[in-house]
Coordinates of C-alpha atoms in Angstrom, one line a residue:
X34 CA 0.0 0.0 0.0
X35 CA 1.4 3.4 -1.0
X36 CA 1.1 5.8 2.0
X37 CA 0.3 9.5 1.6
X38 CA 3.3 11.9 2.0
X39 CA 3.0 15.2 3.9
X40 CA 5.5 18.0 4.0
X41 CA 4.1 20.6 6.5
X42 CA 4.3 21.1 10.2
X43 CA 1.2 21.0 12.3
X44 CA -0.4 24.5 12.6
X45 CA -0.8 24.0 16.4
X46 CA -4.4 25.0 16.4
X47 CA -5.9 25.3 19.9
X48 CA -9.3 25.4 21.5
X49 CA -10.0 28.8 19.9
X50 CA -10.1 27.1 16.5
X51 CA -12.2 24.2 17.8
X52 CA -14.7 26.7 19.2
X53 CA -14.8 28.5 15.9
X54 CA -15.4 25.3 13.9
X55 CA -18.1 24.3 16.4
X56 CA -20.0 27.6 16.5
X57 CA -19.7 28.3 12.8
X58 CA -21.2 24.8 12.0
X59 CA -24.1 25.4 14.4
X60 CA -24.8 28.9 13.1
X61 CA -24.7 27.8 9.4
X62 CA -27.0 24.9 10.3
X63 CA -29.4 27.0 12.2
X64 CA -29.7 29.5 9.4
X65 CA -30.1 26.8 6.8
X66 CA -32.9 25.1 8.8
X67 CA -34.6 28.4 9.5
X68 CA -34.5 29.4 5.9
X69 CA -35.8 26.1 4.7
X70 CA -38.7 26.3 7.2
X71 CA -39.5 29.9 6.2
X72 CA -39.4 29.2 2.5
X73 CA -42.0 26.4 2.8
X74 CA -44.5 29.1 3.6
X75 CA -46.2 27.0 6.3
X76 CA -47.5 29.1 9.2
X77 CA -46.8 26.3 11.6
X78 CA -43.1 26.7 11.0
X79 CA -42.9 30.4 11.5
X80 CA -42.0 30.4 15.2
X81 CA -39.4 27.7 14.8
X82 CA -37.7 29.6 11.9
X83 CA -37.8 32.7 14.1
X84 CA -35.8 30.9 16.8
X85 CA -33.4 29.6 14.2
X86 CA -32.6 33.1 13.0
X87 CA -32.3 34.5 16.5
X88 CA -29.8 31.8 17.3
X89 CA -27.7 32.0 14.0
X90 CA -26.4 35.5 14.3
X91 CA -25.1 35.4 17.9
X92 CA -23.4 32.1 17.2
X93 CA -21.5 33.5 14.1
X94 CA -20.6 36.8 15.6
X95 CA -18.3 35.1 18.1
X96 CA -16.3 33.4 15.3
X97 CA -14.3 36.5 14.1
X98 CA -13.3 37.2 17.7
X99 CA -12.0 33.6 18.1
X100 CA -10.1 33.8 14.9
X101 CA -8.6 37.1 15.9
X102 CA -7.5 35.8 19.3
X103 CA -5.9 32.7 17.7
X104 CA -3.8 34.9 15.3
X105 CA -2.0 36.3 18.4
X106 CA -1.7 39.7 16.5
X107 CA -5.3 40.9 15.9
X108 CA -4.2 43.4 13.3
X109 CA -3.4 40.6 11.0
X110 CA -7.0 39.7 10.6
X111 CA -7.7 42.8 8.6
X112 CA -4.9 41.9 6.2
X113 CA -7.1 39.0 5.0
X114 CA -9.7 41.6 3.9
X115 CA -7.7 44.6 2.9
X116 CA -4.4 44.7 1.0
X117 CA -2.1 46.6 3.5
X118 CA 0.3 47.5 0.6
X119 CA -2.1 48.6 -2.1
X120 CA -5.1 49.5 0.1
X121 CA -7.6 47.5 -2.1
X122 CA -9.7 44.5 -1.2
X123 CA -7.6 41.4 -0.5
X124 CA -9.8 38.9 -2.3
X125 CA -8.1 35.8 -3.8
X126 CA -10.6 33.5 -5.4
X127 CA -7.9 30.8 -5.7
X128 CA -7.2 30.8 -2.0
X129 CA -9.5 28.6 0.2
X130 CA -8.6 30.8 3.2
X131 CA -9.5 34.1 1.4
X132 CA -12.8 32.6 0.1
X133 CA -13.6 31.4 3.6
X134 CA -13.1 34.8 5.2
X135 CA -15.2 36.6 2.6
X136 CA -17.9 34.0 2.7
X137 CA -18.0 34.3 6.5
X138 CA -18.4 38.0 6.2
X139 CA -21.2 37.7 3.6
X140 CA -23.0 35.1 5.7
X141 CA -22.7 37.2 8.8
X142 CA -24.4 40.0 6.9
X143 CA -27.4 37.9 5.9
X144 CA -27.6 36.4 9.4
X145 CA -27.6 39.9 10.8
X146 CA -30.4 41.0 8.5
X147 CA -32.6 38.0 9.4
X148 CA -31.8 38.5 13.1
X149 CA -32.9 42.2 13.0
X150 CA -35.9 41.3 10.9
X151 CA -37.2 39.1 13.7
X152 CA -36.6 41.8 16.3
X153 CA -37.8 45.0 14.5
X154 CA -41.2 44.9 12.9
X155 CA -40.4 47.5 10.2
X156 CA -37.4 45.5 9.0
X157 CA -39.5 42.3 9.3
X158 CA -42.1 43.8 7.0
X159 CA -39.4 44.9 4.5
X160 CA -38.1 41.3 4.4
X161 CA -41.5 39.7 4.0
X162 CA -41.7 40.0 0.2
X163 CA -39.4 39.3 -2.7
X164 CA -36.4 41.0 -0.9
X165 CA -36.9 38.7 2.1
X166 CA -37.0 35.6 0.0
X167 CA -33.8 36.7 -1.8
X168 CA -32.1 37.3 1.5
X169 CA -33.2 33.8 2.7
X170 CA -31.9 32.0 -0.4
X171 CA -28.6 33.8 -0.4
X172 CA -28.2 33.4 3.3
X173 CA -29.1 29.7 2.9
X174 CA -26.3 29.3 0.3
X175 CA -23.7 31.0 2.4
X176 CA -24.9 29.2 5.5
X177 CA -24.4 25.9 3.9
X178 CA -21.0 27.1 2.6
X179 CA -19.9 28.2 6.1
X180 CA -21.1 24.8 7.5
X181 CA -19.0 22.9 5.0
X182 CA -16.1 25.3 4.7
X183 CA -14.1 24.3 7.8
X184 CA -14.0 20.7 6.6
X185 CA -13.1 21.7 3.1
X186 CA -10.3 23.9 4.4
X187 CA -8.8 21.0 6.3
X188 CA -9.1 18.6 3.3
X189 CA -7.2 21.0 0.9
X190 CA -4.3 21.2 3.3
X191 CA -1.2 19.0 3.3
X192 CA -1.6 17.9 6.9
X193 CA -1.9 14.2 7.7
X194 CA -5.5 13.0 8.2
X195 CA -7.0 16.3 7.0
X196 CA -5.7 16.0 3.4
X197 CA -6.4 12.3 3.4
X198 CA -10.1 12.6 4.2
X199 CA -11.9 14.2 1.2
X200 CA -15.4 13.7 2.8
X201 CA -14.6 16.2 5.6
X202 CA -16.5 19.1 4.0
X203 CA -19.7 17.0 3.8
X204 CA -19.1 15.4 7.1
X205 CA -18.8 18.8 9.0
X206 CA -21.9 20.1 7.1
X207 CA -24.0 17.1 8.1
X208 CA -22.7 17.3 11.7
X209 CA -23.4 21.0 11.9
X210 CA -26.9 20.5 10.6
X211 CA -27.5 17.7 13.1
X212 CA -26.1 19.9 15.9
X213 CA -28.2 22.9 14.8
X214 CA -31.4 20.8 14.8
X215 CA -30.5 19.5 18.3
X216 CA -29.9 23.1 19.5
X217 CA -33.2 24.3 18.2
X218 CA -35.0 21.4 19.9
X219 CA -33.5 22.8 23.1
X220 CA -34.4 26.4 22.5
X221 CA -38.0 25.9 21.2
X222 CA -40.5 25.7 24.1
X223 CA -41.7 22.1 24.0
X224 CA -44.9 22.8 26.0
X225 CA -46.5 25.1 23.5
X226 CA -49.0 23.2 21.5
X227 CA -48.5 25.3 18.4
X228 CA -44.8 24.2 18.3
X229 CA -45.6 20.5 18.1
X230 CA -45.4 20.3 14.3
X231 CA -42.1 22.2 14.2
X232 CA -40.6 20.0 17.0
X233 CA -41.6 16.9 15.1
X234 CA -40.1 18.1 11.9
X235 CA -36.8 19.1 13.6
X236 CA -36.6 15.7 15.3
X237 CA -37.1 13.9 12.0
X238 CA -34.6 16.2 10.3
X239 CA -32.1 15.5 13.1
X240 CA -32.5 11.8 12.5
X241 CA -31.8 12.1 8.8
X242 CA -28.8 14.4 9.4
X243 CA -27.5 11.7 11.8
X244 CA -27.8 9.0 9.2
X245 CA -26.0 11.1 6.6
X246 CA -23.3 12.0 9.2
X247 CA -22.8 8.3 10.0
X248 CA -22.3 7.4 6.3
X249 CA -19.8 10.2 5.9
X250 CA -17.9 9.2 9.1
X251 CA -17.4 5.7 7.6
X252 CA -16.2 7.2 4.2
X253 CA -13.9 9.5 6.1
X254 CA -12.3 6.7 8.1
X255 CA -12.0 4.5 5.0
X256 CA -10.1 7.2 3.1
X257 CA -7.8 8.0 6.1
X258 CA -7.1 4.3 6.6
X259 CA -6.2 3.9 2.9
X260 CA -3.7 6.7 3.4
X261 CA -2.2 5.0 6.4
X262 CA -2.8 7.8 8.9
X263 CA -5.8 6.5 10.7
X264 CA -3.7 5.7 13.8
X265 CA -3.5 9.4 14.6
X266 CA -7.2 9.4 15.3
X267 CA -7.2 6.5 17.7
X268 CA -4.9 7.2 20.6
X269 CA -6.4 7.0 24.1
X270 CA -8.1 10.4 23.9
X271 CA -9.1 9.8 20.3
X272 CA -11.0 6.6 21.3
X273 CA -12.9 8.4 24.0
X274 CA -13.8 11.2 21.6
X275 CA -15.0 8.8 19.0
X276 CA -17.2 7.1 21.6
X277 CA -18.8 10.5 22.2
X278 CA -19.2 11.0 18.4
X279 CA -20.9 7.6 18.0
X280 CA -23.3 8.3 21.0
X281 CA -24.1 11.7 19.4
X282 CA -25.0 10.1 16.1
X283 CA -26.9 7.2 17.6
X284 CA -29.0 9.0 20.1
X285 CA -31.4 10.8 17.7
X286 CA -32.1 7.5 16.0
X287 CA -33.2 6.0 19.4
X288 CA -34.9 9.1 20.7
X289 CA -37.1 9.7 17.7
X290 CA -38.0 6.0 17.3
X291 CA -40.8 4.3 19.1
X292 CA -38.5 3.3 21.9
X293 CA -37.6 6.7 23.4
X294 CA -34.5 5.8 25.4
X295 CA -33.5 9.4 26.2
X296 CA -35.3 12.6 27.1
X297 CA -35.4 15.3 24.4
X298 CA -33.1 17.5 26.5
X299 CA -30.5 14.8 27.2
X300 CA -30.7 13.7 23.5
X301 CA -30.0 17.2 22.2
X302 CA -27.1 17.7 24.7
X303 CA -25.5 14.4 23.6
X304 CA -25.8 15.3 20.0
X305 CA -24.1 18.7 20.6
X306 CA -21.4 17.0 22.6
X307 CA -20.9 14.5 19.7
X308 CA -20.6 17.5 17.2
X309 CA -17.9 19.1 19.4
X310 CA -16.1 15.7 19.9
X311 CA -16.0 15.1 16.1
X312 CA -14.2 18.4 15.5
X313 CA -11.9 17.9 18.4
X314 CA -10.7 14.4 17.3
X315 CA -10.1 15.6 13.7
X316 CA -8.4 18.8 14.7
X317 CA -6.2 17.6 17.5
X318 CA -5.7 14.0 16.2
X319 CA -4.0 15.2 13.0
X320 CA -1.7 17.4 15.0
X321 CA -0.6 14.7 17.4

């Protein structure tokens, strides 16, 4: 078997990057779910989509702060947006890092508009027609991009494990959507009768996201094993993290089946813990 070759040092990413990957995935997932619910036009989904939009912006607004702190020199962050030498915009379409920064900025703008639209009636009325649907569609596209981007960024690197696992983009997106559905199930008042349909839809969506995530986990591990770097993911800490990942994926399947083995709150918390554990084992395992 021909093993993959790698020629770079580990970036030594810390918990700041883990938190960024986690929150960005949840935010993009929340916005995507909220947009899809709103675009259906069903009145029964209105309040659930409102909760999704109110959650998406606060989650994403923390991400630039985490990235800035991780840089060590906050001023460097602006160099990714503005060319310090020429003074123009520093946009490089061929650079995954540059694309990600600009997509994050664009998505944050759409998330902010939808957030304000839920809080201020005049803005909400302005976003109720064609303009609102345009914002939703564009925000949905950028939300899905942000959800997948962190995984894609890893896969286009030359770091062991990351560059060996091409399914990482889809895996992080499916994981983020699953975590977002779980988060919304926590935030939506379960005792309100008018929310029952939304809760049922979110629970069903979480189950399908979990199935997709499980398939992509298998594909990811197969590709990493073929490259000969899978051992980095299964040290003692890695095994414990993978157990949390598997629990997070399995719990929605049990909770939303006829045999309800977990309470909705416990189920959602375990899913979120699994989403965090997945990113931790991939980020830190590759750097070990």
